[in-house]
mmCIF file of N, CA, C and O in Angstrom:
data_model
loop_
_atom_site.group_PDB
_atom_site.id
_atom_site.type_symbol
_atom_site.label_atom_id
_atom_site.label_comp_id
_atom_site.label_asym_id
_atom_site.label_seq_id
_atom_site.Cartn_x
_atom_site.Cartn_y
_atom_site.Cartn_z
ATOM 1 N N MET A 1 0.819 -1.188 0.000
ATOM 2 C CA MET A 1 0.000 0.000 0.000
ATOM 3 C C MET A 1 0.864 1.254 0.000
ATOM 4 O O MET A 1 0.595 2.186 -0.719
ATOM 5 N N LYS A 2 1.914 1.250 0.803
ATOM 6 C CA LYS A 2 2.777 2.416 0.884
ATOM 7 C C LYS A 2 3.519 2.657 -0.425
ATOM 8 O O LYS A 2 3.754 3.777 -0.829
ATOM 9 N N SER A 3 3.858 1.593 -1.118
ATOM 10 C CA SER A 3 4.594 1.714 -2.377
ATOM 11 C C SER A 3 3.778 2.433 -3.443
ATOM 12 O O SER A 3 4.306 3.267 -4.173
ATOM 13 N N SER A 4 2.504 2.116 -3.542
ATOM 14 C CA SER A 4 1.664 2.768 -4.555
ATOM 15 C C SER A 4 1.467 4.249 -4.225
ATOM 16 O O SER A 4 1.374 5.084 -5.124
ATOM 17 N N GLN A 5 1.420 4.590 -2.938
ATOM 18 C CA GLN A 5 1.290 5.990 -2.547
ATOM 19 C C GLN A 5 2.555 6.765 -2.869
ATOM 20 O O GLN A 5 2.505 7.909 -3.288
ATOM 21 N N GLU A 6 3.719 6.136 -2.679
ATOM 22 C CA GLU A 6 4.979 6.784 -3.010
ATOM 23 C C GLU A 6 5.097 7.014 -4.505
ATOM 24 O O GLU A 6 5.563 8.059 -4.936
ATOM 25 N N LYS A 7 4.684 6.027 -5.304
ATOM 26 C CA LYS A 7 4.723 6.185 -6.758
ATOM 27 C C LYS A 7 3.806 7.307 -7.209
ATOM 28 O O LYS A 7 4.149 8.096 -8.083
ATOM 29 N N ALA A 8 2.635 7.383 -6.609
ATOM 30 C CA ALA A 8 1.690 8.443 -6.961
ATOM 31 C C ALA A 8 2.257 9.805 -6.564
ATOM 32 O O ALA A 8 2.078 10.789 -7.276
ATOM 33 N N GLY A 9 2.951 9.851 -5.441
ATOM 34 C CA GLY A 9 3.553 11.109 -5.003
ATOM 35 C C GLY A 9 4.629 11.572 -5.954
ATOM 36 O O GLY A 9 4.718 12.763 -6.270
ATOM 37 N N TRP A 10 5.488 10.660 -6.390
ATOM 38 C CA TRP A 10 6.551 11.031 -7.337
ATOM 39 C C TRP A 10 5.968 11.479 -8.671
ATOM 40 O O TRP A 10 6.436 12.441 -9.263
ATOM 41 N N LYS A 11 4.936 10.787 -9.131
ATOM 42 C CA LYS A 11 4.312 11.161 -10.395
ATOM 43 C C LYS A 11 3.699 12.556 -10.297
ATOM 44 O O LYS A 11 3.836 13.370 -11.206
ATOM 45 N N GLU A 12 3.043 12.817 -9.176
ATOM 46 C CA GLU A 12 2.427 14.123 -8.968
ATOM 47 C C GLU A 12 3.486 15.222 -8.886
ATOM 48 O O GLU A 12 3.302 16.317 -9.420
ATOM 49 N N THR A 13 4.623 14.937 -8.246
ATOM 50 C CA THR A 13 5.710 15.901 -8.130
ATOM 51 C C THR A 13 6.297 16.228 -9.493
ATOM 52 O O THR A 13 6.540 17.394 -9.816
ATOM 53 N N ILE A 14 6.528 15.210 -10.308
ATOM 54 C CA ILE A 14 7.094 15.425 -11.650
ATOM 55 C C ILE A 14 6.134 16.242 -12.506
ATOM 56 O O ILE A 14 6.547 17.173 -13.207
ATOM 57 N N ILE A 15 4.860 15.932 -12.434
ATOM 58 C CA ILE A 15 3.862 16.680 -13.203
ATOM 59 C C ILE A 15 3.845 18.143 -12.754
ATOM 60 O O ILE A 15 3.767 19.062 -13.577
ATOM 61 N N CYS A 16 3.952 18.372 -11.447
ATOM 62 C CA CYS A 16 3.975 19.732 -10.922
ATOM 63 C C CYS A 16 5.170 20.510 -11.466
ATOM 64 O O CYS A 16 5.027 21.653 -11.911
ATOM 65 N N TYR A 17 6.364 19.886 -11.448
ATOM 66 C CA TYR A 17 7.558 20.562 -11.962
ATOM 67 C C TYR A 17 7.455 20.833 -13.460
ATOM 68 O O TYR A 17 7.889 21.877 -13.937
ATOM 69 N N VAL A 18 6.877 19.914 -14.206
ATOM 70 C CA VAL A 18 6.719 20.113 -15.648
ATOM 71 C C VAL A 18 5.771 21.279 -15.926
ATOM 72 O O VAL A 18 6.046 22.121 -16.787
ATOM 73 N N VAL A 19 4.685 21.345 -15.184
ATOM 74 C CA VAL A 19 3.728 22.440 -15.373
ATOM 75 C C VAL A 19 4.367 23.777 -15.015
ATOM 76 O O VAL A 19 4.212 24.769 -15.739
ATOM 77 N N ILE A 20 5.120 23.828 -13.917
ATOM 78 C CA ILE A 20 5.803 25.057 -13.531
ATOM 79 C C ILE A 20 6.808 25.471 -14.599
ATOM 80 O O ILE A 20 6.932 26.649 -14.942
ATOM 81 N N LEU A 21 7.558 24.506 -15.150
ATOM 82 C CA LEU A 21 8.528 24.795 -16.207
ATOM 83 C C LEU A 21 7.842 25.338 -17.458
ATOM 84 O O LEU A 21 8.330 26.298 -18.065
ATOM 85 N N ILE A 22 6.706 24.780 -17.810
ATOM 86 C CA ILE A 22 5.964 25.260 -18.979
ATOM 87 C C ILE A 22 5.465 26.689 -18.747
ATOM 88 O O ILE A 22 5.609 27.554 -19.624
ATOM 89 N N ILE A 23 4.904 26.951 -17.572
ATOM 90 C CA ILE A 23 4.402 28.300 -17.272
ATOM 91 C C ILE A 23 5.537 29.302 -17.267
ATOM 92 O O ILE A 23 5.416 30.405 -17.819
ATOM 93 N N LEU A 24 6.680 28.945 -16.673
ATOM 94 C CA LEU A 24 7.834 29.845 -16.647
ATOM 95 C C LEU A 24 8.362 30.098 -18.057
ATOM 96 O O LEU A 24 8.731 31.224 -18.396
ATOM 97 N N SER A 25 8.389 29.065 -18.887
ATOM 98 C CA SER A 25 8.848 29.226 -20.272
ATOM 99 C C SER A 25 7.925 30.156 -21.054
ATOM 100 O O SER A 25 8.396 31.000 -21.824
ATOM 101 N N ILE A 26 6.633 30.004 -20.865
ATOM 102 C CA ILE A 26 5.676 30.884 -21.547
ATOM 103 C C ILE A 26 5.859 32.324 -21.072
ATOM 104 O O ILE A 26 5.863 33.262 -21.879
ATOM 105 N N PHE A 27 6.035 32.508 -19.763
ATOM 106 C CA PHE A 27 6.213 33.848 -19.203
ATOM 107 C C PHE A 27 7.466 34.518 -19.749
ATOM 108 O O PHE A 27 7.426 35.641 -20.259
ATOM 109 N N LEU A 28 8.603 33.823 -19.672
ATOM 110 C CA LEU A 28 9.853 34.408 -20.158
ATOM 111 C C LEU A 28 9.861 34.543 -21.680
ATOM 112 O O LEU A 28 10.403 35.501 -22.218
ATOM 113 N N GLY A 29 9.246 33.597 -22.374
ATOM 114 C CA GLY A 29 9.142 33.689 -23.823
ATOM 115 C C GLY A 29 8.340 34.892 -24.261
ATOM 116 O O GLY A 29 8.684 35.568 -25.238
ATOM 117 N N THR A 30 7.284 35.187 -23.525
ATOM 118 C CA THR A 30 6.472 36.363 -23.833
ATOM 119 C C THR A 30 7.282 37.641 -23.657
ATOM 120 O O THR A 30 7.198 38.559 -24.475
ATOM 121 N N ILE A 31 8.100 37.694 -22.605
ATOM 122 C CA ILE A 31 8.943 38.875 -22.381
ATOM 123 C C ILE A 31 9.949 39.042 -23.509
ATOM 124 O O ILE A 31 10.142 40.142 -24.036
ATOM 125 N N VAL A 32 10.591 37.955 -23.904
ATOM 126 C CA VAL A 32 11.602 38.027 -24.971
ATOM 127 C C VAL A 32 10.960 38.399 -26.302
ATOM 128 O O VAL A 32 11.462 39.273 -27.022
ATOM 129 N N ILE A 33 9.841 37.781 -26.630
ATOM 130 C CA ILE A 33 9.181 38.059 -27.911
ATOM 131 C C ILE A 33 8.668 39.504 -27.951
ATOM 132 O O ILE A 33 8.832 40.199 -28.958
ATOM 133 N N SER A 34 8.064 39.973 -26.861
ATOM 134 C CA SER A 34 7.576 41.354 -26.861
ATOM 135 C C SER A 34 8.740 42.331 -26.928
ATOM 136 O O SER A 34 8.617 43.402 -27.527
ATOM 137 N N GLY A 35 9.865 41.986 -26.328
ATOM 138 C CA GLY A 35 11.049 42.838 -26.432
ATOM 139 C C GLY A 35 11.560 42.908 -27.856
ATOM 140 O O GLY A 35 11.963 43.976 -28.333
ATOM 141 N N GLU A 36 11.579 41.789 -28.544
ATOM 142 C CA GLU A 36 12.021 41.779 -29.945
ATOM 143 C C GLU A 36 11.076 42.593 -30.819
ATOM 144 O O GLU A 36 11.514 43.299 -31.722
ATOM 145 N N ILE A 37 9.787 42.506 -30.548
ATOM 146 C CA ILE A 37 8.815 43.255 -31.346
ATOM 147 C C ILE A 37 8.986 44.758 -31.135
ATOM 148 O O ILE A 37 8.899 45.538 -32.087
ATOM 149 N N THR A 38 9.249 45.180 -29.900
ATOM 150 C CA THR A 38 9.368 46.605 -29.608
ATOM 151 C C THR A 38 10.770 47.154 -29.834
ATOM 152 O O THR A 38 10.991 48.348 -29.683
ATOM 153 N N GLY A 39 11.721 46.293 -30.168
ATOM 154 C CA GLY A 39 13.065 46.757 -30.465
ATOM 155 C C GLY A 39 14.049 46.620 -29.310
ATOM 156 O O GLY A 39 15.193 47.041 -29.409
ATOM 157 N N THR A 40 13.623 46.065 -28.205
ATOM 158 C CA THR A 40 14.521 45.819 -27.075
ATOM 159 C C THR A 40 15.018 44.388 -27.186
ATOM 160 O O THR A 40 14.248 43.448 -27.067
ATOM 161 N N HIS A 41 16.284 44.228 -27.430
ATOM 162 C CA HIS A 41 16.843 42.889 -27.633
ATOM 163 C C HIS A 41 17.402 42.380 -26.304
ATOM 164 O O HIS A 41 18.533 42.658 -25.930
ATOM 165 N N TRP A 42 16.575 41.614 -25.580
ATOM 166 C CA TRP A 42 16.940 41.135 -24.254
ATOM 167 C C TRP A 42 18.134 40.189 -24.292
ATOM 168 O O TRP A 42 18.919 40.133 -23.338
ATOM 169 N N MET A 43 18.280 39.442 -25.347
ATOM 170 C CA MET A 43 19.378 38.483 -25.427
ATOM 171 C C MET A 43 20.731 39.194 -25.477
ATOM 172 O O MET A 43 21.726 38.681 -24.975
ATOM 173 N N ASP A 44 20.772 40.397 -26.046
ATOM 174 C CA ASP A 44 22.014 41.182 -26.041
ATOM 175 C C ASP A 44 22.399 41.590 -24.622
ATOM 176 O O ASP A 44 23.572 41.624 -24.276
ATOM 177 N N TYR A 45 21.394 41.902 -23.805
ATOM 178 C CA TYR A 45 21.677 42.271 -22.424
ATOM 179 C C TYR A 45 22.241 41.087 -21.647
ATOM 180 O O TYR A 45 23.120 41.246 -20.804
ATOM 181 N N LEU A 46 21.736 39.902 -21.899
ATOM 182 C CA LEU A 46 22.229 38.720 -21.190
ATOM 183 C C LEU A 46 23.669 38.395 -21.576
ATOM 184 O O LEU A 46 24.447 37.933 -20.747
ATOM 185 N N ARG A 47 24.024 38.612 -22.813
ATOM 186 C CA ARG A 47 25.396 38.326 -23.245
ATOM 187 C C ARG A 47 26.393 39.285 -22.612
ATOM 188 O O ARG A 47 27.531 38.930 -22.352
ATOM 189 N N LYS A 48 25.969 40.526 -22.356
ATOM 190 C CA LYS A 48 26.860 41.525 -21.785
ATOM 191 C C LYS A 48 26.849 41.507 -20.257
ATOM 192 O O LYS A 48 27.593 42.219 -19.630
ATOM 193 N N PHE A 49 25.996 40.691 -19.640
ATOM 194 C CA PHE A 49 25.845 40.678 -18.195
ATOM 195 C C PHE A 49 27.082 40.090 -17.530
ATOM 196 O O PHE A 49 27.588 39.053 -17.917
ATOM 197 N N GLU A 50 27.586 40.793 -16.543
ATOM 198 C CA GLU A 50 28.706 40.286 -15.764
ATOM 199 C C GLU A 50 28.621 40.865 -14.364
ATOM 200 O O GLU A 50 28.076 41.943 -14.141
ATOM 201 N N TRP A 51 29.161 40.134 -13.428
ATOM 202 C CA TRP A 51 29.143 40.574 -12.044
ATOM 203 C C TRP A 51 30.349 41.455 -11.770
ATOM 204 O O TRP A 51 31.469 41.114 -12.108
ATOM 205 N N ASP A 52 30.127 42.591 -11.149
ATOM 206 C CA ASP A 52 31.219 43.446 -10.699
ATOM 207 C C ASP A 52 31.440 43.157 -9.220
ATOM 208 O O ASP A 52 30.547 43.366 -8.397
ATOM 209 N N VAL A 53 32.604 42.664 -8.897
ATOM 210 C CA VAL A 53 32.889 42.294 -7.521
ATOM 211 C C VAL A 53 33.965 43.216 -6.974
ATOM 212 O O VAL A 53 35.009 43.402 -7.595
ATOM 213 N N ASN A 54 33.703 43.776 -5.836
ATOM 214 C CA ASN A 54 34.674 44.633 -5.175
ATOM 215 C C ASN A 54 35.576 43.738 -4.323
ATOM 216 O O ASN A 54 35.234 43.360 -3.200
ATOM 217 N N ILE A 55 36.755 43.400 -4.858
ATOM 218 C CA ILE A 55 37.660 42.470 -4.208
ATOM 219 C C ILE A 55 38.171 43.032 -2.885
ATOM 220 O O ILE A 55 38.294 42.306 -1.894
ATOM 221 N N ASP A 56 38.436 44.324 -2.828
ATOM 222 C CA ASP A 56 38.936 44.925 -1.594
ATOM 223 C C ASP A 56 37.910 44.799 -0.465
ATOM 224 O O ASP A 56 38.266 44.513 0.682
ATOM 225 N N LEU A 57 36.654 45.010 -0.783
ATOM 226 C CA LEU A 57 35.608 44.891 0.226
ATOM 227 C C LEU A 57 35.510 43.450 0.727
ATOM 228 O O LEU A 57 35.372 43.210 1.926
ATOM 229 N N LEU A 58 35.606 42.489 -0.186
ATOM 230 C CA LEU A 58 35.551 41.090 0.233
ATOM 231 C C LEU A 58 36.739 40.727 1.123
ATOM 232 O O LEU A 58 36.586 39.981 2.089
ATOM 233 N N ARG A 59 37.899 41.251 0.829
ATOM 234 C CA ARG A 59 39.076 40.978 1.668
ATOM 235 C C ARG A 59 38.881 41.551 3.064
ATOM 236 O O ARG A 59 39.269 40.936 4.060
ATOM 237 N N GLN A 60 38.293 42.730 3.149
ATOM 238 C CA GLN A 60 38.038 43.333 4.469
ATOM 239 C C GLN A 60 36.997 42.536 5.239
ATOM 240 O O GLN A 60 37.121 42.323 6.444
ATOM 241 N N LEU A 61 35.968 42.100 4.541
ATOM 242 C CA LEU A 61 34.902 41.357 5.211
ATOM 243 C C LEU A 61 35.391 40.019 5.774
ATOM 244 O O LEU A 61 35.018 39.609 6.860
ATOM 245 N N PHE A 62 36.199 39.325 4.998
ATOM 246 C CA PHE A 62 36.666 38.002 5.409
ATOM 247 C C PHE A 62 38.047 38.037 6.058
ATOM 248 O O PHE A 62 38.639 36.985 6.296
ATOM 249 N N LEU A 63 38.549 39.236 6.337
ATOM 250 C CA LEU A 63 39.835 39.419 7.045
ATOM 251 C C LEU A 63 40.975 38.643 6.396
ATOM 252 O O LEU A 63 41.747 37.961 7.071
ATOM 253 N N ILE A 64 41.063 38.745 5.076
ATOM 254 C CA ILE A 64 42.093 38.023 4.331
ATOM 255 C C ILE A 64 43.419 38.776 4.371
ATOM 256 O O ILE A 64 44.484 38.170 4.319
ATOM 257 N N ASP A 65 43.406 40.077 4.524
ATOM 258 C CA ASP A 65 44.650 40.860 4.524
ATOM 259 C C ASP A 65 45.594 40.444 5.615
ATOM 260 O O ASP A 65 45.375 40.278 6.715
#
């Protein structure tokens, strides 16, 4: 009895993740497509994205000096 409940739980979990992935894809796809239509190229922004890290501040915080 417990085995069938566990299988049903895993199946329900996988279906939930698939539905969430589909909804997220539709949401982000809509943003990208509307950006392309209006002339804002979101993919160019992602390619240029980089983190600026203040190394001196991190050294002070973690007492590396």
